[in-house]
């Protein structure tokens, strides 16, 4: 039987997503306009939305989105 290698994350998912978004945006800024750059920016936007949704879910006064 294989043993799973487990480790405790040092940063929260939100912190890791924010750092990843920053890194992806820096990479995209170095690329010329085109499909590769657009794909990176799309991934960054999706991660940003995930971060905002997480904030919304964790908020004390949970309100439906407008």
PDB file of C-alpha atoms in Angstrom:
ATOM      1  CA  UNK A   1       0.000   0.000   0.000  1.00  0.00           C
ATOM      2  CA  UNK A   2       1.287   3.443  -0.893  1.00  0.00           C
ATOM      3  CA  UNK A   3       1.493   6.126   1.737  1.00  0.00           C
ATOM      4  CA  UNK A   4       0.310   9.564   0.745  1.00  0.00           C
ATOM      5  CA  UNK A   5       2.777  12.347   1.245  1.00  0.00           C
ATOM      6  CA  UNK A   6       0.938  15.010   3.170  1.00  0.00           C
ATOM      7  CA  UNK A   7       2.086  18.407   4.240  1.00  0.00           C
ATOM      8  CA  UNK A   8       0.442  21.403   5.824  1.00  0.00           C
ATOM      9  CA  UNK A   9       0.182  24.473   3.627  1.00  0.00           C
ATOM     10  CA  UNK A  10       2.036  27.485   5.009  1.00  0.00           C
ATOM     11  CA  UNK A  11      -0.233  30.014   3.283  1.00  0.00           C
ATOM     12  CA  UNK A  12      -3.986  30.097   2.892  1.00  0.00           C
ATOM     13  CA  UNK A  13      -5.573  29.318  -0.458  1.00  0.00           C
ATOM     14  CA  UNK A  14      -6.456  32.989  -0.885  1.00  0.00           C
ATOM     15  CA  UNK A  15      -2.853  34.048  -0.290  1.00  0.00           C
ATOM     16  CA  UNK A  16      -1.560  31.448  -2.732  1.00  0.00           C
ATOM     17  CA  UNK A  17      -4.128  32.481  -5.352  1.00  0.00           C
ATOM     18  CA  UNK A  18      -3.234  36.160  -4.945  1.00  0.00           C
ATOM     19  CA  UNK A  19       0.468  35.435  -5.354  1.00  0.00           C
ATOM     20  CA  UNK A  20      -0.240  33.273  -8.396  1.00  0.00           C
ATOM     21  CA  UNK A  21      -2.406  35.991  -9.970  1.00  0.00           C
ATOM     22  CA  UNK A  22       0.372  38.535  -9.483  1.00  0.00           C
ATOM     23  CA  UNK A  23       2.908  36.164 -11.060  1.00  0.00           C
ATOM     24  CA  UNK A  24       0.634  35.398 -14.039  1.00  0.00           C
ATOM     25  CA  UNK A  25      -0.056  39.087 -14.666  1.00  0.00           C
ATOM     26  CA  UNK A  26       3.682  39.829 -14.636  1.00  0.00           C
ATOM     27  CA  UNK A  27       4.242  37.047 -17.178  1.00  0.00           C
ATOM     28  CA  UNK A  28       1.406  38.362 -19.352  1.00  0.00           C
ATOM     29  CA  UNK A  29       2.798  41.892 -19.288  1.00  0.00           C
ATOM     30  CA  UNK A  30       6.042  40.605 -20.824  1.00  0.00           C
ATOM     31  CA  UNK A  31       4.241  38.932 -23.720  1.00  0.00           C
ATOM     32  CA  UNK A  32       3.122  40.670 -26.911  1.00  0.00           C
ATOM     33  CA  UNK A  33      -0.630  40.912 -27.496  1.00  0.00           C
ATOM     34  CA  UNK A  34      -2.001  37.617 -28.726  1.00  0.00           C
ATOM     35  CA  UNK A  35      -3.776  34.409 -27.743  1.00  0.00           C
ATOM     36  CA  UNK A  36      -1.131  33.276 -25.234  1.00  0.00           C
ATOM     37  CA  UNK A  37      -1.322  36.567 -23.338  1.00  0.00           C
ATOM     38  CA  UNK A  38      -5.122  36.510 -23.448  1.00  0.00           C
ATOM     39  CA  UNK A  39      -5.160  32.994 -21.991  1.00  0.00           C
ATOM     40  CA  UNK A  40      -2.911  34.041 -19.098  1.00  0.00           C
ATOM     41  CA  UNK A  41      -5.053  37.082 -18.351  1.00  0.00           C
ATOM     42  CA  UNK A  42      -8.192  34.934 -18.458  1.00  0.00           C
ATOM     43  CA  UNK A  43      -6.678  32.548 -15.881  1.00  0.00           C
ATOM     44  CA  UNK A  44      -5.768  35.522 -13.684  1.00  0.00           C
ATOM     45  CA  UNK A  45      -9.325  36.886 -13.872  1.00  0.00           C
ATOM     46  CA  UNK A  46     -10.776  33.476 -12.980  1.00  0.00           C
ATOM     47  CA  UNK A  47      -8.497  33.197  -9.944  1.00  0.00           C
ATOM     48  CA  UNK A  48      -9.486  36.729  -8.898  1.00  0.00           C
ATOM     49  CA  UNK A  49     -13.165  35.794  -9.120  1.00  0.00           C
ATOM     50  CA  UNK A  50     -12.512  32.681  -7.035  1.00  0.00           C
ATOM     51  CA  UNK A  51     -10.829  34.851  -4.411  1.00  0.00           C
ATOM     52  CA  UNK A  52     -13.754  37.283  -4.333  1.00  0.00           C
ATOM     53  CA  UNK A  53     -16.271  34.446  -4.087  1.00  0.00           C
ATOM     54  CA  UNK A  54     -14.335  33.005  -1.179  1.00  0.00           C
ATOM     55  CA  UNK A  55     -14.428  36.399   0.560  1.00  0.00           C
ATOM     56  CA  UNK A  56     -18.159  36.621  -0.073  1.00  0.00           C
ATOM     57  CA  UNK A  57     -18.828  33.141   1.308  1.00  0.00           C
ATOM     58  CA  UNK A  58     -16.781  33.851   4.431  1.00  0.00           C
ATOM     59  CA  UNK A  59     -18.377  37.256   5.081  1.00  0.00           C
ATOM     60  CA  UNK A  60     -20.401  37.524   8.303  1.00  0.00           C
ATOM     61  CA  UNK A  61     -23.408  39.202   6.678  1.00  0.00           C
ATOM     62  CA  UNK A  62     -23.800  36.857   3.742  1.00  0.00           C
ATOM     63  CA  UNK A  63     -25.740  38.716   1.062  1.00  0.00           C
ATOM     64  CA  UNK A  64     -26.689  37.446  -2.383  1.00  0.00           C
ATOM     65  CA  UNK A  65     -24.651  38.897  -5.261  1.00  0.00           C
ATOM     66  CA  UNK A  66     -26.187  41.854  -7.100  1.00  0.00           C
TER      67      UNK A  66
END
